[in-house]
Amino acid sequence: MAAQLVEDSARWAQDMGLTVLNTVIPGMTTAGGVSGLGPYLDYDAGAEAAQLTSDFVEWSFALEAVSHRGTTRSRQEDFPILVQRLLGALQHPQARMGAGDPLSRALTDLWWRVEELHPSAVHSWSARVRNHIVARWWEYQCRSRLSIPPFGHYVTRRRAGVAALCVLTLPRHPGLHPGPWAVPTVRRLALAAVDVIGLDHDVALYPLSLRSGPFAANAVNCIEMREGHPWDVAVYQTVRRRDEIMVAFVKGCELLAAENDTAVRSLSLRLQDCVSGHIAWLRRTGLPRLPVRNQRAAQASDDW
């Protein structure tokens, strides 16, 4: 699988209009068991678990959409109130059934389904989702205050906003232990996967962020605004930094492939499915290509 990640590295870059030849990932064929929502669905876990994952990801997309709408002046109070309701629903799911707004009700329903299918993971899943909501709140604050964080700070905070991290908290099969997350190498590999997914997502969505103004929460914007690069150079800087993380991820996968622990090897394969599936999913979404680079950017970045 790790070799496949490298072999198919340029496909998504070409789809996006990038001319980088040494990109380690973007774009790969669909991995076995990965379809539709790519990085998130695992049909080997059973239909009910796959449906739970799909519904959570759709919930996450809805939360992101609401956070963007909340930055308009007429609705600036709505999203902070929603965040408090969601955090309350996570803390007291028993008291929230049938009450509140649709997102809060949906989150309560998801909590009960996780509790039923993955009782050993419900607390860790709840903690991840809480961080996920807080990350959306942080991004909302950046947009509403017209502030752009430094790249490193953004990537660190953005990790919690990637839905895959919540999904990966759940065990592969219902009723099993969540997995070997306490192993430092596994945790670093998971964070690398999440960083790759987050940065690829930002590059893919950057053409849309160009239309929404200069203060969209996006890794490319962080490099552009905080480091003073033209937008096209900032895109390639983002891809280059993501590639560095991807190299470390592939090496980590190869290292864990030699482990005797079956659970560790299984999680490593699941992370690879997650990354390759995310790229396959992005390629299916029909997002707009990046605008053509200008000559100055090409000359400034010819080592990419």
mmCIF file of C-alpha atoms in Angstrom:
data_model
loop_
_atom_site.group_PDB
_atom_site.id
_atom_site.type_symbol
_atom_site.label_atom_id
_atom_site.label_comp_id
_atom_site.label_asym_id
_atom_site.label_seq_id
_atom_site.Cartn_x
_atom_site.Cartn_y
_atom_site.Cartn_z
ATOM 1 C CA MET A 1 0.000 0.000 0.000
ATOM 2 C CA ALA A 2 2.787 2.464 0.888
ATOM 3 C CA ALA A 3 4.412 1.820 -2.478
ATOM 4 C CA GLN A 4 1.057 2.503 -4.166
ATOM 5 C CA LEU A 5 0.858 5.876 -2.426
ATOM 6 C CA VAL A 6 4.179 6.849 -3.976
ATOM 7 C CA GLU A 7 3.505 5.308 -7.392
ATOM 8 C CA ASP A 8 0.264 7.214 -7.912
ATOM 9 C CA SER A 9 1.556 10.455 -6.420
ATOM 10 C CA ALA A 10 1.039 12.832 -9.341
ATOM 11 C CA ARG A 11 -2.536 12.058 -10.396
ATOM 12 C CA TRP A 12 -4.434 14.331 -8.071
ATOM 13 C CA ALA A 13 -1.858 17.095 -8.607
ATOM 14 C CA GLN A 14 -2.534 16.911 -12.326
ATOM 15 C CA ASP A 15 -6.296 16.981 -11.707
ATOM 16 C CA MET A 16 -5.869 20.180 -9.735
ATOM 17 C CA GLY A 17 -3.685 21.822 -12.370
ATOM 18 C CA LEU A 18 -0.459 21.472 -10.363
ATOM 19 C CA THR A 19 2.713 20.761 -12.282
ATOM 20 C CA VAL A 20 4.697 19.360 -9.359
ATOM 21 C CA LEU A 21 6.423 16.168 -10.468
ATOM 22 C CA ASN A 22 7.899 15.107 -7.128
ATOM 23 C CA THR A 23 4.658 15.230 -5.153
ATOM 24 C CA VAL A 24 4.589 12.114 -3.003
ATOM 25 C CA ILE A 25 0.818 11.801 -2.774
ATOM 26 C CA PRO A 26 -1.855 13.467 -4.467
ATOM 27 C CA GLY A 27 -4.076 11.156 -6.259
ATOM 28 C CA MET A 28 -4.306 7.456 -6.185
ATOM 29 C CA THR A 29 -6.615 4.695 -7.206
ATOM 30 C CA THR A 30 -9.378 3.699 -4.819
ATOM 31 C CA ALA A 31 -8.076 1.314 -2.184
ATOM 32 C CA GLY A 32 -9.898 -1.912 -1.458
ATOM 33 C CA GLY A 33 -12.909 -1.365 0.763
ATOM 34 C CA VAL A 34 -12.859 2.381 0.216
ATOM 35 C CA SER A 35 -15.581 4.058 -1.796
ATOM 36 C CA GLY A 36 -17.766 7.127 -1.830
ATOM 37 C CA LEU A 37 -16.634 8.985 1.275
ATOM 38 C CA GLY A 38 -13.256 7.347 0.802
ATOM 39 C CA PRO A 39 -11.228 8.026 3.927
ATOM 40 C CA TYR A 40 -14.087 7.382 6.275
ATOM 41 C CA LEU A 41 -16.029 4.312 5.201
ATOM 42 C CA ASP A 42 -14.823 0.830 6.048
ATOM 43 C CA TYR A 43 -17.210 -1.733 4.623
ATOM 44 C CA ASP A 44 -15.247 -4.574 6.225
ATOM 45 C CA ALA A 45 -16.590 -3.312 9.564
ATOM 46 C CA GLY A 46 -20.179 -4.091 8.533
ATOM 47 C CA ALA A 47 -23.057 -2.110 7.077
ATOM 48 C CA GLU A 48 -24.215 -0.617 10.380
ATOM 49 C CA ALA A 49 -20.774 0.663 11.334
ATOM 50 C CA ALA A 50 -20.217 2.026 7.818
ATOM 51 C CA GLN A 51 -23.556 3.857 7.968
ATOM 52 C CA LEU A 52 -22.631 5.343 11.347
ATOM 53 C CA THR A 53 -19.367 6.618 9.903
ATOM 54 C CA SER A 54 -21.086 8.026 6.834
ATOM 55 C CA ASP A 55 -23.683 9.823 8.954
ATOM 56 C CA PHE A 56 -21.016 11.326 11.212
ATOM 57 C CA VAL A 57 -19.050 12.657 8.239
ATOM 58 C CA GLU A 58 -22.203 14.195 6.779
ATOM 59 C CA TRP A 59 -22.850 15.777 10.195
ATOM 60 C CA SER A 60 -19.310 17.170 10.167
ATOM 61 C CA PHE A 61 -19.832 18.663 6.702
ATOM 62 C CA ALA A 62 -23.069 20.274 7.905
ATOM 63 C CA LEU A 63 -21.297 21.747 10.937
ATOM 64 C CA GLU A 64 -18.603 23.218 8.695
ATOM 65 C CA ALA A 65 -21.230 24.746 6.394
ATOM 66 C CA VAL A 66 -23.062 26.310 9.342
ATOM 67 C CA SER A 67 -19.799 27.736 10.720
ATOM 68 C CA HIS A 68 -19.207 29.496 7.403
ATOM 69 C CA ARG A 69 -22.719 30.919 7.292
ATOM 70 C CA GLY A 70 -22.349 32.113 10.864
ATOM 71 C CA THR A 71 -19.709 34.674 9.918
ATOM 72 C CA THR A 72 -22.260 36.898 8.183
ATOM 73 C CA ARG A 73 -23.117 39.935 10.285
ATOM 74 C CA SER A 74 -26.781 39.021 10.670
ATOM 75 C CA ARG A 75 -25.946 35.580 12.093
ATOM 76 C CA GLN A 76 -22.794 36.178 14.129
ATOM 77 C CA GLU A 77 -24.491 35.106 17.361
ATOM 78 C CA ASP A 78 -25.902 31.877 15.943
ATOM 79 C CA PHE A 79 -22.766 29.762 15.713
ATOM 80 C CA PRO A 80 -21.420 30.436 19.246
ATOM 81 C CA ILE A 81 -24.824 29.432 20.622
ATOM 82 C CA LEU A 82 -24.810 26.296 18.482
ATOM 83 C CA VAL A 83 -21.341 25.347 19.759
ATOM 84 C CA GLN A 84 -22.553 25.534 23.350
ATOM 85 C CA ARG A 85 -25.552 23.371 22.507
ATOM 86 C CA LEU A 86 -23.400 20.772 20.793
ATOM 87 C CA LEU A 87 -20.944 20.586 23.684
ATOM 88 C CA GLY A 88 -23.903 20.238 26.042
ATOM 89 C CA ALA A 89 -25.361 17.444 23.928
ATOM 90 C CA LEU A 90 -22.071 15.558 24.145
ATOM 91 C CA GLN A 91 -21.830 16.052 27.895
ATOM 92 C CA HIS A 92 -25.438 15.073 28.665
ATOM 93 C CA PRO A 93 -26.742 12.931 25.788
ATOM 94 C CA GLN A 94 -29.430 11.395 28.015
ATOM 95 C CA ALA A 95 -31.039 14.811 28.568
ATOM 96 C CA ARG A 96 -30.887 15.957 24.949
ATOM 97 C CA MET A 97 -32.973 13.378 23.133
ATOM 98 C CA GLY A 98 -35.611 15.024 20.946
ATOM 99 C CA ALA A 99 -34.671 18.560 21.971
ATOM 100 C CA GLY A 100 -32.778 21.437 20.451
ATOM 101 C CA ASP A 101 -31.671 22.207 16.912
ATOM 102 C CA PRO A 102 -31.211 19.569 14.169
ATOM 103 C CA LEU A 103 -27.419 19.361 14.521
ATOM 104 C CA SER A 104 -27.653 18.835 18.283
ATOM 105 C CA ARG A 105 -30.325 16.165 17.862
ATOM 106 C CA ALA A 106 -28.257 14.449 15.192
ATOM 107 C CA LEU A 107 -25.168 14.506 17.402
ATOM 108 C CA THR A 108 -27.133 12.963 20.267
ATOM 109 C CA ASP A 109 -28.330 10.226 17.932
ATOM 110 C CA LEU A 110 -24.760 9.588 16.790
ATOM 111 C CA TRP A 111 -23.583 9.359 20.409
ATOM 112 C CA TRP A 112 -26.165 6.671 21.204
ATOM 113 C CA ARG A 113 -25.264 4.699 18.099
ATOM 114 C CA VAL A 114 -21.564 4.814 18.999
ATOM 115 C CA GLU A 115 -22.443 3.725 22.538
ATOM 116 C CA GLU A 116 -24.376 0.776 21.139
ATOM 117 C CA LEU A 117 -21.850 -0.340 18.509
ATOM 118 C CA HIS A 118 -18.572 0.656 20.169
ATOM 119 C CA PRO A 119 -19.158 0.930 23.939
ATOM 120 C CA SER A 120 -15.428 0.711 24.711
ATOM 121 C CA ALA A 121 -14.743 3.747 22.502
ATOM 122 C CA VAL A 122 -17.615 6.088 23.343
ATOM 123 C CA HIS A 123 -15.591 8.214 25.771
ATOM 124 C CA SER A 124 -12.580 8.596 23.466
ATOM 125 C CA TRP A 125 -14.903 9.292 20.508
ATOM 126 C CA SER A 126 -16.759 11.949 22.527
ATOM 127 C CA ALA A 127 -13.460 13.631 23.422
ATOM 128 C CA ARG A 128 -12.382 13.697 19.784
ATOM 129 C CA VAL A 129 -15.727 15.111 18.654
ATOM 130 C CA ARG A 130 -15.533 17.751 21.386
ATOM 131 C CA ASN A 131 -12.115 18.786 20.027
ATOM 132 C CA HIS A 132 -13.602 18.708 16.521
ATOM 133 C CA ILE A 133 -16.335 21.167 17.521
ATOM 134 C CA VAL A 134 -13.842 23.435 19.313
ATOM 135 C CA ALA A 135 -11.630 23.421 16.195
ATOM 136 C CA ARG A 136 -14.591 24.605 14.115
ATOM 137 C CA TRP A 137 -15.195 27.301 16.725
ATOM 138 C CA TRP A 138 -11.532 28.387 16.475
ATOM 139 C CA GLU A 139 -11.726 28.575 12.666
ATOM 140 C CA TYR A 140 -14.959 30.550 12.972
ATOM 141 C CA GLN A 141 -13.235 33.036 15.282
ATOM 142 C CA CYS A 142 -10.381 33.456 12.804
ATOM 143 C CA ARG A 143 -12.817 34.268 10.029
ATOM 144 C CA SER A 144 -15.053 36.545 12.082
ATOM 145 C CA ARG A 145 -12.057 38.489 13.450
ATOM 146 C CA LEU A 146 -10.345 38.623 10.025
ATOM 147 C CA SER A 147 -7.196 37.081 11.486
ATOM 148 C CA ILE A 148 -4.812 34.603 9.849
ATOM 149 C CA PRO A 149 -2.663 32.393 12.134
ATOM 150 C CA PRO A 150 0.906 31.300 11.316
ATOM 151 C CA PHE A 151 1.130 28.122 9.256
ATOM 152 C CA GLY A 152 2.468 25.903 12.061
ATOM 153 C CA HIS A 153 -0.177 27.074 14.511
ATOM 154 C CA TYR A 154 -2.891 26.548 11.932
ATOM 155 C CA VAL A 155 -1.802 22.975 11.132
ATOM 156 C CA THR A 156 -1.655 22.059 14.820
ATOM 157 C CA ARG A 157 -5.121 23.436 15.525
ATOM 158 C CA ARG A 158 -6.557 22.125 12.252
ATOM 159 C CA ARG A 159 -5.765 18.519 13.158
ATOM 160 C CA ALA A 160 -8.734 18.353 15.485
ATOM 161 C CA GLY A 161 -11.004 19.675 12.729
ATOM 162 C CA VAL A 162 -10.386 16.702 10.429
ATOM 163 C CA ALA A 163 -13.296 14.270 10.701
ATOM 164 C CA ALA A 164 -11.028 11.294 10.039
ATOM 165 C CA LEU A 165 -9.437 11.629 13.478
ATOM 166 C CA CYS A 166 -12.848 11.135 15.111
ATOM 167 C CA VAL A 167 -13.628 8.173 12.857
ATOM 168 C CA LEU A 168 -10.270 6.516 13.514
ATOM 169 C CA THR A 169 -11.004 6.575 17.240
ATOM 170 C CA LEU A 170 -13.618 3.884 16.637
ATOM 171 C CA PRO A 171 -12.406 0.271 16.388
ATOM 172 C CA ARG A 172 -12.502 -1.404 13.007
ATOM 173 C CA HIS A 173 -15.106 -3.926 14.131
ATOM 174 C CA PRO A 174 -17.980 -3.371 16.590
ATOM 175 C CA GLY A 175 -17.286 -4.507 20.135
ATOM 176 C CA LEU A 176 -13.483 -4.503 19.808
ATOM 177 C CA HIS A 177 -11.002 -2.355 21.704
ATOM 178 C CA PRO A 178 -10.279 0.944 19.882
ATOM 179 C CA GLY A 179 -6.729 -0.136 19.044
ATOM 180 C CA PRO A 180 -3.062 0.498 19.892
ATOM 181 C CA TRP A 181 -3.294 4.300 20.154
ATOM 182 C CA ALA A 182 -0.938 4.353 23.153
ATOM 183 C CA VAL A 183 2.009 3.293 20.949
ATOM 184 C CA PRO A 184 3.963 6.532 20.209
ATOM 185 C CA THR A 185 4.813 5.480 16.631
ATOM 186 C CA VAL A 186 1.143 4.779 15.916
ATOM 187 C CA ARG A 187 0.062 8.151 17.303
ATOM 188 C CA ARG A 188 2.674 9.986 15.215
ATOM 189 C CA LEU A 189 1.591 8.055 12.124
ATOM 190 C CA ALA A 190 -2.065 8.948 12.751
ATOM 191 C CA LEU A 191 -1.223 12.646 13.149
ATOM 192 C CA ALA A 192 0.824 12.541 9.934
ATOM 193 C CA ALA A 193 -2.147 11.003 8.104
ATOM 194 C CA VAL A 194 -4.465 13.669 9.474
ATOM 195 C CA ASP A 195 -2.032 16.444 8.493
ATOM 196 C CA VAL A 196 -1.771 15.097 4.938
ATOM 197 C CA ILE A 197 -5.563 14.862 4.661
ATOM 198 C CA GLY A 198 -6.021 18.370 6.060
ATOM 199 C CA LEU A 199 -3.451 19.983 3.759
ATOM 200 C CA ASP A 200 -4.724 18.157 0.670
ATOM 201 C CA HIS A 201 -8.220 19.301 1.606
ATOM 202 C CA ASP A 202 -7.002 22.913 1.896
ATOM 203 C CA VAL A 203 -5.247 22.835 -1.479
ATOM 204 C CA ALA A 204 -8.335 21.311 -3.091
ATOM 205 C CA LEU A 205 -10.615 23.962 -1.592
ATOM 206 C CA TYR A 206 -8.300 26.902 -2.211
ATOM 207 C CA PRO A 207 -9.914 27.846 -5.558
ATOM 208 C CA LEU A 208 -13.183 28.233 -3.640
ATOM 209 C CA SER A 209 -11.514 30.246 -0.881
ATOM 210 C CA LEU A 210 -10.256 32.706 -3.499
ATOM 211 C CA ARG A 211 -13.902 33.653 -4.034
ATOM 212 C CA SER A 212 -14.706 34.064 -0.326
ATOM 213 C CA GLY A 213 -12.148 36.753 0.498
ATOM 214 C CA PRO A 214 -8.626 36.845 1.932
ATOM 215 C CA PHE A 215 -9.492 35.603 5.427
ATOM 216 C CA ALA A 216 -10.668 32.046 4.826
ATOM 217 C CA ALA A 217 -9.165 29.555 7.275
ATOM 218 C CA ASN A 218 -6.872 27.704 4.897
ATOM 219 C CA ALA A 219 -3.219 26.619 5.033
ATOM 220 C CA VAL A 220 -2.482 28.344 1.727
ATOM 221 C CA ASN A 221 -3.882 31.621 3.077
ATOM 222 C CA CYS A 222 -1.664 31.298 6.151
ATOM 223 C CA ILE A 223 1.460 31.085 4.000
ATOM 224 C CA GLU A 224 0.246 33.782 1.622
ATOM 225 C CA MET A 225 -0.777 36.329 4.272
ATOM 226 C CA ARG A 226 1.732 35.613 7.054
ATOM 227 C CA GLU A 227 4.826 34.877 4.926
ATOM 228 C CA GLY A 228 4.186 37.365 2.130
ATOM 229 C CA HIS A 229 4.093 34.982 -0.850
ATOM 230 C CA PRO A 230 1.905 35.379 -3.951
ATOM 231 C CA TRP A 231 -1.037 32.978 -3.837
ATOM 232 C CA ASP A 232 0.417 30.609 -6.428
ATOM 233 C CA VAL A 233 3.757 30.343 -4.623
ATOM 234 C CA ALA A 234 1.834 29.794 -1.379
ATOM 235 C CA VAL A 235 -0.018 26.856 -2.983
ATOM 236 C CA TYR A 236 3.232 25.194 -3.965
ATOM 237 C CA GLN A 237 4.750 25.898 -0.558
ATOM 238 C CA THR A 238 1.755 24.137 0.982
ATOM 239 C CA VAL A 239 2.162 21.149 -1.336
ATOM 240 C CA ARG A 240 5.878 20.974 -0.564
ATOM 241 C CA ARG A 241 5.308 20.976 3.185
ATOM 242 C CA ARG A 242 2.591 18.367 2.842
ATOM 243 C CA ASP A 243 4.959 16.220 0.809
ATOM 244 C CA GLU A 244 7.488 16.306 3.640
ATOM 245 C CA ILE A 245 4.840 14.981 6.014
ATOM 246 C CA MET A 246 3.817 12.383 3.454
ATOM 247 C CA VAL A 247 7.393 11.088 3.172
ATOM 248 C CA ALA A 248 7.453 10.599 6.947
ATOM 249 C CA PHE A 249 4.051 8.881 6.789
ATOM 250 C CA VAL A 250 5.183 6.395 4.128
ATOM 251 C CA LYS A 251 8.354 5.609 6.091
ATOM 252 C CA GLY A 252 6.290 5.092 9.229
ATOM 253 C CA CYS A 253 3.961 2.716 7.391
ATOM 254 C CA GLU A 254 6.923 0.701 6.178
ATOM 255 C CA LEU A 255 8.314 0.574 9.703
ATOM 256 C CA LEU A 256 5.061 -0.644 11.245
ATOM 257 C CA ALA A 257 4.634 -3.260 8.500
ATOM 258 C CA ALA A 258 7.448 -5.194 10.199
ATOM 259 C CA GLU A 259 5.763 -5.120 13.626
ATOM 260 C CA ASN A 260 4.718 -8.413 15.215
ATOM 261 C CA ASP A 261 1.636 -6.802 16.766
ATOM 262 C CA THR A 262 -1.319 -7.596 14.492
ATOM 263 C CA ALA A 263 -3.347 -4.656 15.852
ATOM 264 C CA VAL A 264 -0.543 -2.217 15.032
ATOM 265 C CA ARG A 265 -0.193 -3.531 11.478
ATOM 266 C CA SER A 266 -3.971 -3.407 11.017
ATOM 267 C CA LEU A 267 -4.157 0.203 12.142
ATOM 268 C CA SER A 268 -1.274 1.128 9.839
ATOM 269 C CA LEU A 269 -3.185 -0.357 6.900
ATOM 270 C CA ARG A 270 -6.330 1.464 7.972
ATOM 271 C CA LEU A 271 -4.441 4.777 8.016
ATOM 272 C CA GLN A 272 -3.134 4.092 4.516
ATOM 273 C CA ASP A 273 -6.672 3.326 3.350
ATOM 274 C CA CYS A 274 -7.761 6.571 4.956
ATOM 275 C CA VAL A 275 -5.190 8.695 3.115
ATOM 276 C CA SER A 276 -5.616 7.003 -0.262
ATOM 277 C CA GLY A 277 -9.383 7.036 0.101
ATOM 278 C CA HIS A 278 -9.414 10.741 0.865
ATOM 279 C CA ILE A 279 -7.539 11.505 -2.340
ATOM 280 C CA ALA A 280 -9.835 9.236 -4.346
ATOM 281 C CA TRP A 281 -12.807 11.042 -2.810
ATOM 282 C CA LEU A 282 -11.368 14.487 -3.583
ATOM 283 C CA ARG A 283 -10.875 13.473 -7.200
ATOM 284 C CA ARG A 284 -14.549 12.555 -7.454
ATOM 285 C CA THR A 285 -15.877 15.804 -6.006
ATOM 286 C CA GLY A 286 -15.341 17.856 -9.169
ATOM 287 C CA LEU A 287 -13.727 20.776 -7.340
ATOM 288 C CA PRO A 288 -12.431 23.567 -9.600
ATOM 289 C CA ARG A 289 -8.836 23.517 -10.776
ATOM 290 C CA LEU A 290 -6.340 26.048 -9.561
ATOM 291 C CA PRO A 291 -5.868 29.092 -11.798
ATOM 292 C CA VAL A 292 -2.864 29.070 -14.129
ATOM 293 C CA ARG A 293 0.367 30.074 -12.377
ATOM 294 C CA ASN A 294 2.053 33.255 -13.457
ATOM 295 C CA GLN A 295 5.611 33.281 -14.783
ATOM 296 C CA ARG A 296 7.062 34.833 -11.638
ATOM 297 C CA ALA A 297 5.715 32.002 -9.465
ATOM 298 C CA ALA A 298 7.043 29.393 -11.879
ATOM 299 C CA GLN A 299 10.511 30.937 -11.782
ATOM 300 C CA ALA A 300 10.402 31.325 -8.006
ATOM 301 C CA SER A 301 9.510 27.699 -7.449
ATOM 302 C CA ASP A 302 11.273 25.791 -10.218
ATOM 303 C CA ASP A 303 12.824 23.461 -7.615
ATOM 304 C CA TRP A 304 9.339 22.029 -6.950
#
